[in-house]
Amino acid sequence: MPLVVGIFTIGYAQPYKSSDPKMTIPPVIVEGKVEGVPDGTIVELMVRYKKNDSYLGGVSDKDTIVGGKFRIVHIPEDKDEEEFLISTPRKPFSLPFYASVGTVTKITGKGLDNEAWRVENDNELQKERNEYRSYIDENIPDYYDRRGIPYLKNPADYEEAQKESERLEYQYVTCMIQFLEKKEYNPVFAKVLAGISSRIHQFKFDSETRENAVKLLSKVPFNVSEENDGFIAYARQALEQPKYFPLRIGEEMHDFTLYDHNGKEHHLNEFNGNGKFLLIEFNSRTCVGCMEHRPMDFLNNVYKNHSDKVDMLMVNCDDPYFWEQECKDEKKWGRDPWHEWNDHKACKNIMQRYDVDGPTYYFISPDGVILGKNKGEESLSSSFEKYFKL
């Protein structure tokens, strides 16, 4: 069914007046009217904190959809809050948007692909973001319909679904590069460039496409650094020629230095030679979707029933700031009974070497040889039985 979105005809981004004298910063109000979304679906709002270029602390506010409508009132902690994220739990895509304090934002759309929903308000950056969206709609009108294919396919069709996804994202990248060539640097430019850079890195697109994206970095002023624009920092990192080539099945695992929650230094190769298999999970606790979809039943079963023959390690790929928070607050961020280490460098080189662009699992022999990996191609239970013949 084709995607249908609509826009309210009533006014939007109206100033909000509060009768509460304690409310020193006016709220950000988000009102949604969506079709094809079941009643009871939770809609969550997160705030992007510029200090860390992340949606810190998870969900800020939420509401439940009833009759296709939801309404969220967010009280900002900072009057400069401007970037937000709307999502529904356990769905692969989220909707980033800009909004000004003291205004109402209208969201409309159809279906559970949040990023396909439309945002209307008077924020100048959001108006520009809508220009990007319109350009995609004009040039790849079925982008949001086709993008969901890999998530709808049966595991047996995974390989063909991935190929379709790669073809679609290549269209998106080339389309957005053409549009960015006409634009100047600002926060929207930076966010879109980071998005296409991520796709170029993930799908390993051709060198010409990479070079065309690199040329866009020349639009970034000299006074913009990695410290004050995390999206540009990420784009530069993603577009760099890889320092490491991905490991292949049958090769020995590459050793890296990592640290546990107490700051003690460890090495991947310290598992070698102990007579046990090793299951390595690459993941991120700050990735809400990654944690929601984390196969805890499988992992707990391995730990409970096979720990005499299998060691387990989660390589935490969060950046140093968040790793520090996770070490301090186990209750908030979660903690497993098996090993969890971080390299204090956001695992950039590790992710490159182990070909990690999302939750990934490696199956290692007792002598440190890579037996197989799983990035979602099949159930982890099937991989476990295939590679670890216990």
CSV table of C-alpha atoms in Angstrom, one decimal:
chain,number,residue,atom,x,y,z
A,1,MET,CA,0.0,0.0,0.0
A,2,PRO,CA,1.5,3.3,-0.9
A,3,LEU,CA,2.5,5.7,1.8
A,4,VAL,CA,0.0,8.5,2.4
A,5,VAL,CA,0.8,11.5,4.5
A,6,GLY,CA,-1.3,14.6,5.3
A,7,ILE,CA,-0.8,18.0,6.8
A,8,PHE,CA,-3.2,19.7,9.1
A,9,THR,CA,-4.9,22.7,7.6
A,10,ILE,CA,-5.1,24.5,10.9
A,11,GLY,CA,-2.3,26.7,12.0
A,12,TYR,CA,0.9,25.3,13.5
A,13,ALA,CA,3.8,26.5,15.6
A,14,GLN,CA,1.5,28.7,17.7
A,15,PRO,CA,3.1,30.4,20.7
A,16,TYR,CA,2.2,28.6,23.9
A,17,LYS,CA,1.1,30.6,27.0
A,18,SER,CA,1.3,28.9,30.4
A,19,SER,CA,-0.6,29.9,33.5
A,20,ASP,CA,1.9,28.1,35.7
A,21,PRO,CA,4.3,30.7,37.1
A,22,LYS,CA,6.8,27.9,37.9
A,23,MET,CA,7.2,27.1,34.2
A,24,THR,CA,10.1,29.4,33.4
A,25,ILE,CA,10.9,27.9,30.0
A,26,PRO,CA,7.9,27.5,27.7
A,27,PRO,CA,7.2,23.8,26.7
A,28,VAL,CA,7.7,22.2,23.3
A,29,ILE,CA,4.3,20.6,22.3
A,30,VAL,CA,4.1,17.9,19.7
A,31,GLU,CA,0.6,17.0,18.4
A,32,GLY,CA,0.3,14.0,16.1
A,33,LYS,CA,-2.4,12.7,13.8
A,34,VAL,CA,-1.4,9.4,12.1
A,35,GLU,CA,-3.3,6.7,10.2
A,36,GLY,CA,-2.8,3.0,10.3
A,37,VAL,CA,-1.2,3.0,13.7
A,38,PRO,CA,-2.8,0.7,16.3
A,39,ASP,CA,-4.4,2.2,19.4
A,40,GLY,CA,-2.1,1.7,22.4
A,41,THR,CA,1.1,2.3,20.4
A,42,ILE,CA,3.5,4.3,22.5
A,43,VAL,CA,5.2,7.4,20.9
A,44,GLU,CA,8.4,8.5,22.6
A,45,LEU,CA,10.2,11.9,22.5
A,46,MET,CA,13.9,12.3,23.0
A,47,VAL,CA,16.0,15.4,23.2
A,48,ARG,CA,19.4,15.7,21.5
A,49,TYR,CA,22.0,17.3,23.9
A,50,LYS,CA,24.5,19.2,21.8
A,51,LYS,CA,27.2,18.7,24.4
A,52,ASN,CA,27.4,15.0,23.5
A,53,ASP,CA,25.7,14.9,20.1
A,54,SER,CA,23.5,12.2,21.5
A,55,TYR,CA,20.0,11.6,22.7
A,56,LEU,CA,21.1,11.4,26.3
A,57,GLY,CA,19.2,9.5,28.9
A,58,GLY,CA,16.7,7.9,26.6
A,59,VAL,CA,13.1,8.9,26.6
A,60,SER,CA,12.2,12.4,27.8
A,61,ASP,CA,8.4,12.2,27.4
A,62,LYS,CA,5.9,9.9,25.8
A,63,ASP,CA,2.2,9.4,25.0
A,64,THR,CA,-0.1,6.6,23.8
A,65,ILE,CA,-1.9,6.8,20.5
A,66,VAL,CA,-5.6,6.7,20.7
A,67,GLY,CA,-7.8,7.2,17.7
A,68,GLY,CA,-4.7,8.0,15.6
A,69,LYS,CA,-3.8,11.0,17.8
A,70,PHE,CA,-1.1,11.7,20.4
A,71,ARG,CA,0.0,14.8,22.3
A,72,ILE,CA,3.3,15.3,24.1
A,73,VAL,CA,4.2,18.3,26.3
A,74,HIS,CA,7.9,18.5,26.9
A,75,ILE,CA,9.3,20.9,29.5
A,76,PRO,CA,12.8,21.9,28.4
A,77,GLU,CA,15.7,21.9,30.8
A,78,ASP,CA,17.5,24.4,28.5
A,79,LYS,CA,15.9,27.2,26.5
A,80,ASP,CA,18.3,26.3,23.6
A,81,GLU,CA,16.9,22.8,23.2
A,82,GLU,CA,16.0,22.5,19.5
A,83,GLU,CA,16.7,19.0,18.2
A,84,PHE,CA,14.4,16.1,19.0
A,85,LEU,CA,13.6,12.5,18.0
A,86,ILE,CA,10.2,10.8,17.8
A,87,SER,CA,10.0,7.0,17.8
A,88,THR,CA,7.8,4.1,18.5
A,89,PRO,CA,9.5,1.2,20.4
A,90,ARG,CA,10.8,-1.8,18.4
A,91,LYS,CA,10.6,0.0,15.0
A,92,PRO,CA,13.7,0.4,12.9
A,93,PHE,CA,13.4,4.1,11.9
A,94,SER,CA,12.9,7.2,14.0
A,95,LEU,CA,11.9,10.8,13.1
A,96,PRO,CA,14.5,13.5,13.9
A,97,PHE,CA,13.1,17.1,13.8
A,98,TYR,CA,13.7,20.7,15.0
A,99,ALA,CA,11.4,22.7,17.1
A,100,SER,CA,11.5,25.9,19.1
A,101,VAL,CA,10.5,26.3,22.7
A,102,GLY,CA,7.1,27.7,23.3
A,103,THR,CA,5.6,26.4,20.0
A,104,VAL,CA,3.4,23.6,18.8
A,105,THR,CA,4.7,21.1,16.2
A,106,LYS,CA,2.2,19.1,14.1
A,107,ILE,CA,3.1,15.6,12.9
A,108,THR,CA,1.1,13.7,10.4
A,109,GLY,CA,1.5,10.5,8.4
A,110,LYS,CA,0.6,6.9,7.9
A,111,GLY,CA,2.1,3.7,9.1
A,112,LEU,CA,4.8,2.8,11.7
A,113,ASP,CA,7.8,4.1,9.8
A,114,ASN,CA,8.2,7.2,11.9
A,115,GLU,CA,10.8,8.8,9.6
A,116,ALA,CA,8.1,8.8,6.8
A,117,TRP,CA,5.9,11.0,8.9
A,118,ARG,CA,5.8,14.8,8.2
A,119,VAL,CA,6.7,17.6,10.5
A,120,GLU,CA,5.3,21.1,10.3
A,121,ASN,CA,6.3,24.1,12.5
A,122,ASP,CA,7.9,27.5,12.2
A,123,ASN,CA,11.4,26.5,13.1
A,124,GLU,CA,13.7,27.7,10.3
A,125,LEU,CA,15.9,24.6,10.5
A,126,GLN,CA,12.9,22.3,10.3
A,127,LYS,CA,11.6,24.3,7.2
A,128,GLU,CA,15.0,23.5,5.6
A,129,ARG,CA,14.8,19.9,6.6
A,130,ASN,CA,11.4,19.7,4.9
A,131,GLU,CA,13.1,20.9,1.7
A,132,TYR,CA,15.4,17.8,1.8
A,133,ARG,CA,12.4,15.6,2.4
A,134,SER,CA,10.5,17.1,-0.6
A,135,TYR,CA,13.6,16.5,-2.8
A,136,ILE,CA,13.6,12.8,-1.9
A,137,ASP,CA,9.8,12.6,-2.5
A,138,GLU,CA,10.2,14.1,-6.0
A,139,ASN,CA,13.2,12.0,-7.0
A,140,ILE,CA,12.6,8.7,-5.2
A,141,PRO,CA,8.8,8.8,-4.6
A,142,ASP,CA,8.7,5.2,-3.2
A,143,TYR,CA,11.8,5.5,-1.0
A,144,TYR,CA,10.0,5.1,2.3
A,145,ASP,CA,7.8,2.2,1.0
A,146,ARG,CA,10.8,0.2,-0.3
A,147,ARG,CA,13.1,1.0,2.6
A,148,GLY,CA,11.2,-1.3,4.9
A,149,ILE,CA,11.6,-4.4,2.7
A,150,PRO,CA,14.6,-5.9,4.6
A,151,TYR,CA,12.7,-5.7,7.9
A,152,LEU,CA,9.6,-7.5,6.3
A,153,LYS,CA,11.4,-10.3,4.5
A,154,ASN,CA,11.7,-13.8,5.9
A,155,PRO,CA,15.2,-14.9,7.0
A,156,ALA,CA,15.4,-17.1,3.9
A,157,ASP,CA,15.1,-14.0,1.8
A,158,TYR,CA,17.6,-12.0,3.8
A,159,GLU,CA,20.4,-11.8,1.1
A,160,GLU,CA,18.1,-10.6,-1.7
A,161,ALA,CA,16.5,-8.1,0.8
A,162,GLN,CA,19.9,-6.7,1.6
A,163,LYS,CA,20.7,-6.3,-2.1
A,164,GLU,CA,17.5,-4.4,-2.6
A,165,SER,CA,18.3,-2.2,0.4
A,166,GLU,CA,21.8,-1.5,-1.0
A,167,ARG,CA,20.3,-0.5,-4.4
A,168,LEU,CA,17.8,1.8,-2.7
A,169,GLU,CA,20.3,3.5,-0.4
A,170,TYR,CA,22.6,4.1,-3.3
A,171,GLN,CA,19.8,6.0,-5.0
A,172,TYR,CA,19.3,8.0,-1.8
A,173,VAL,CA,23.0,8.8,-1.4
A,174,THR,CA,23.5,10.0,-5.0
A,175,CYS,CA,20.3,12.0,-4.8
A,176,MET,CA,21.3,13.7,-1.6
A,177,ILE,CA,24.8,14.5,-2.8
A,178,GLN,CA,23.3,16.3,-5.8
A,179,PHE,CA,21.0,18.3,-3.4
A,180,LEU,CA,23.8,19.1,-0.9
A,181,GLU,CA,25.9,20.5,-3.7
A,182,LYS,CA,23.4,23.3,-4.0
A,183,LYS,CA,23.3,24.0,-0.2
A,184,GLU,CA,25.5,25.7,2.3
A,185,TYR,CA,26.7,24.4,5.6
A,186,ASN,CA,24.4,24.6,8.6
A,187,PRO,CA,23.1,22.0,11.2
A,188,VAL,CA,20.7,20.4,8.7
A,189,PHE,CA,23.5,20.1,6.0
A,190,ALA,CA,25.7,18.5,8.7
A,191,LYS,CA,23.1,15.9,9.7
A,192,VAL,CA,22.2,14.9,6.2
A,193,LEU,CA,25.9,14.6,5.2
A,194,ALA,CA,26.5,12.4,8.3
A,195,GLY,CA,23.6,10.2,7.1
A,196,ILE,CA,24.9,9.7,3.6
A,197,SER,CA,28.4,9.2,4.9
A,198,SER,CA,27.1,6.4,7.1
A,199,ARG,CA,25.5,4.7,4.2
A,200,ILE,CA,28.6,5.0,2.1
A,201,HIS,CA,30.6,3.4,4.9
A,202,GLN,CA,28.1,0.7,5.7
A,203,PHE,CA,27.5,-0.4,2.1
A,204,LYS,CA,31.0,0.2,0.9
A,205,PHE,CA,29.9,2.2,-2.1
A,206,ASP,CA,32.3,3.0,-5.0
A,207,SER,CA,35.2,5.4,-4.6
A,208,GLU,CA,33.6,8.0,-6.9
A,209,THR,CA,30.6,8.3,-4.6
A,210,ARG,CA,32.9,8.5,-1.6
A,211,GLU,CA,35.0,11.3,-3.3
A,212,ASN,CA,31.8,13.3,-4.2
A,213,ALA,CA,30.8,13.2,-0.5
A,214,VAL,CA,34.3,14.2,0.6
A,215,LYS,CA,34.1,17.2,-1.6
A,216,LEU,CA,31.0,18.4,0.3
A,217,LEU,CA,33.2,18.7,3.4
A,218,SER,CA,34.9,21.7,1.7
A,219,LYS,CA,31.6,23.6,2.4
A,220,VAL,CA,32.3,23.3,6.2
A,221,PRO,CA,33.9,26.5,7.6
A,222,PHE,CA,37.4,26.2,9.1
A,223,ASN,CA,36.2,27.2,12.5
A,224,VAL,CA,33.9,24.1,12.7
A,225,SER,CA,35.6,21.4,14.6
A,226,GLU,CA,34.9,17.9,15.8
A,227,GLU,CA,34.2,19.4,19.3
A,228,ASN,CA,31.3,21.7,18.1
A,229,ASP,CA,29.7,19.6,15.4
A,230,GLY,CA,29.6,15.9,16.0
A,231,PHE,CA,27.8,15.2,12.7
A,232,ILE,CA,30.6,16.6,10.7
A,233,ALA,CA,33.1,14.7,12.9
A,234,TYR,CA,31.2,11.5,12.1
A,235,ALA,CA,31.1,12.3,8.4
A,236,ARG,CA,34.8,12.8,8.3
A,237,GLN,CA,35.4,9.6,10.1
A,238,ALA,CA,33.0,7.5,8.0
A,239,LEU,CA,34.5,8.9,4.7
A,240,GLU,CA,38.1,8.2,5.7
A,241,GLN,CA,39.8,5.3,3.9
A,242,PRO,CA,39.7,2.4,6.2
A,243,LYS,CA,42.7,1.8,8.5
A,244,TYR,CA,41.8,-1.9,8.7
A,245,PHE,CA,40.3,-4.3,6.3
A,246,PRO,CA,37.5,-6.5,7.8
A,247,LEU,CA,38.5,-9.9,9.1
A,248,ARG,CA,37.3,-13.0,7.3
A,249,ILE,CA,36.0,-16.4,8.4
A,250,GLY,CA,38.9,-18.7,9.2
A,251,GLU,CA,41.3,-15.9,10.2
A,252,GLU,CA,42.6,-15.4,13.7
A,253,MET,CA,40.8,-12.7,15.6
A,254,HIS,CA,42.6,-9.3,15.8
A,255,ASP,CA,43.7,-8.3,19.3
A,256,PHE,CA,42.7,-5.0,20.8
A,257,THR,CA,43.1,-3.4,24.2
A,258,LEU,CA,39.9,-2.9,26.2
A,259,TYR,CA,38.8,-2.0,29.7
A,260,ASP,CA,36.2,-3.4,32.1
A,261,HIS,CA,33.8,-1.4,34.3
A,262,ASN,CA,36.6,-1.0,37.0
A,263,GLY,CA,39.1,0.3,34.5
A,264,LYS,CA,41.2,-2.8,34.4
A,265,GLU,CA,43.0,-3.4,31.1
A,266,HIS,CA,42.2,-6.5,29.0
A,267,HIS,CA,43.0,-8.0,25.7
A,268,LEU,CA,40.9,-10.1,23.3
A,269,ASN,CA,43.6,-12.7,23.0
A,270,GLU,CA,43.5,-13.5,26.7
A,271,PHE,CA,40.6,-15.9,25.9
A,272,ASN,CA,42.9,-17.9,23.6
A,273,GLY,CA,44.1,-21.3,24.8
A,274,ASN,CA,41.7,-21.8,27.7
A,275,GLY,CA,39.8,-24.6,26.0
A,276,LYS,CA,36.6,-22.7,25.7
A,277,PHE,CA,34.7,-21.2,22.7
A,278,LEU,CA,34.1,-17.4,22.7
A,279,LEU,CA,30.9,-15.6,21.8
A,280,ILE,CA,31.6,-11.9,21.2
A,281,GLU,CA,28.7,-9.4,21.0
A,282,PHE,CA,29.4,-5.9,19.5
A,283,ASN,CA,26.6,-3.6,20.7
A,284,SER,CA,25.8,-0.2,22.2
A,285,ARG,CA,23.8,0.5,25.4
A,286,THR,CA,22.9,4.0,24.2
A,287,CYS,CA,21.2,2.6,21.1
A,288,VAL,CA,17.6,2.3,22.3
A,289,GLY,CA,16.6,0.0,19.4
A,290,CYS,CA,19.6,-2.2,19.8
A,291,MET,CA,18.8,-2.8,23.5
A,292,GLU,CA,15.1,-3.4,22.8
A,293,HIS,CA,15.9,-6.0,20.2
A,294,ARG,CA,18.8,-7.6,22.1
A,295,PRO,CA,18.3,-11.4,22.3
A,296,MET,CA,18.4,-11.7,26.0
A,297,ASP,CA,16.7,-15.1,26.2
A,298,PHE,CA,19.4,-16.5,23.9
A,299,LEU,CA,22.3,-14.8,25.8
A,300,ASN,CA,21.0,-15.8,29.2
A,301,ASN,CA,20.5,-19.4,28.1
A,302,VAL,CA,24.1,-19.6,26.8
A,303,TYR,CA,25.5,-18.1,30.1
A,304,LYS,CA,23.3,-20.4,32.3
A,305,ASN,CA,23.7,-23.7,30.4
A,306,HIS,CA,27.1,-23.4,28.5
A,307,SER,CA,29.4,-21.2,30.5
A,308,ASP,CA,31.6,-24.2,31.2
A,309,LYS,CA,32.4,-24.4,27.5
A,310,VAL,CA,31.7,-20.9,26.2
A,311,ASP,CA,33.1,-17.5,27.3
A,312,MET,CA,31.0,-14.5,26.6
A,313,LEU,CA,32.0,-10.9,26.0
A,314,MET,CA,30.1,-7.8,25.0
A,315,VAL,CA,32.3,-5.2,23.3
A,316,ASN,CA,30.6,-2.0,24.2
A,317,CYS,CA,30.9,0.5,21.4
A,318,ASP,CA,29.7,3.6,23.2
A,319,ASP,CA,31.9,6.7,23.3
A,320,PRO,CA,34.0,7.4,26.4
A,321,TYR,CA,31.5,9.8,27.9
A,322,PHE,CA,28.7,7.3,27.9
A,323,TRP,CA,30.9,4.4,29.0
A,324,GLU,CA,31.8,6.5,32.0
A,325,GLN,CA,28.2,7.0,32.8
A,326,GLU,CA,27.4,3.3,32.4
A,327,CYS,CA,30.2,2.3,34.7
A,328,LYS,CA,28.8,4.7,37.4
A,329,ASP,CA,25.1,3.8,37.1
A,330,GLU,CA,24.6,0.1,36.6
A,331,LYS,CA,20.9,0.3,37.5
A,332,LYS,CA,20.1,2.9,34.8
A,333,TRP,CA,22.2,1.4,32.0
A,334,GLY,CA,22.1,-2.3,32.8
A,335,ARG,CA,24.8,-4.9,33.5
A,336,ASP,CA,25.2,-8.5,32.4
A,337,PRO,CA,26.9,-11.3,34.5
A,338,TRP,CA,29.4,-11.9,31.7
A,339,HIS,CA,32.3,-9.8,30.5
A,340,GLU,CA,31.7,-6.3,29.1
A,341,TRP,CA,34.6,-4.1,27.9
A,342,ASN,CA,35.1,-0.8,26.1
A,343,ASP,CA,38.3,0.6,24.5
A,344,HIS,CA,37.7,4.2,25.6
A,345,LYS,CA,37.8,5.3,21.9
A,346,ALA,CA,34.3,4.6,20.8
A,347,CYS,CA,35.7,1.3,19.3
A,348,LYS,CA,36.3,3.0,15.9
A,349,ASN,CA,39.2,0.8,14.9
A,350,ILE,CA,37.6,-2.3,16.4
A,351,MET,CA,34.3,-1.8,14.5
A,352,GLN,CA,36.3,-1.3,11.3
A,353,ARG,CA,38.3,-4.4,11.8
A,354,TYR,CA,35.4,-6.6,12.8
A,355,ASP,CA,33.0,-5.1,10.1
A,356,VAL,CA,30.5,-3.8,12.7
A,357,ASP,CA,27.8,-1.3,11.7
A,358,GLY,CA,25.1,-2.6,14.1
A,359,PRO,CA,24.7,-5.4,16.6
A,360,THR,CA,27.1,-8.2,15.5
A,361,TYR,CA,28.0,-11.5,16.9
A,362,TYR,CA,31.2,-13.4,16.4
A,363,PHE,CA,31.8,-17.1,17.1
A,364,ILE,CA,35.5,-17.8,18.0
A,365,SER,CA,37.2,-21.2,18.4
A,366,PRO,CA,39.2,-22.1,21.6
A,367,ASP,CA,42.4,-21.2,19.7
A,368,GLY,CA,41.2,-17.8,18.6
A,369,VAL,CA,40.0,-18.5,15.0
A,370,ILE,CA,36.9,-16.9,13.6
A,371,LEU,CA,34.3,-19.7,12.9
A,372,GLY,CA,31.5,-17.4,11.9
A,373,LYS,CA,29.6,-14.2,12.5
A,374,ASN,CA,25.9,-13.2,12.6
A,375,LYS,CA,24.6,-9.7,11.6
A,376,GLY,CA,21.0,-10.8,11.5
A,377,GLU,CA,21.1,-13.3,8.6
A,378,GLU,CA,19.7,-16.1,10.8
A,379,SER,CA,18.7,-16.8,14.4
A,380,LEU,CA,21.5,-16.7,16.9
A,381,SER,CA,20.5,-20.2,18.1
A,382,SER,CA,21.1,-21.6,14.6
A,383,SER,CA,24.5,-19.9,14.4
A,384,PHE,CA,25.4,-21.2,17.8
A,385,GLU,CA,24.6,-24.8,16.9
A,386,LYS,CA,26.4,-24.4,13.5
A,387,TYR,CA,29.7,-23.0,14.8
A,388,PHE,CA,29.9,-24.3,18.4
A,389,LYS,CA,29.5,-28.0,18.2
A,390,LEU,CA,29.3,-28.6,22.0
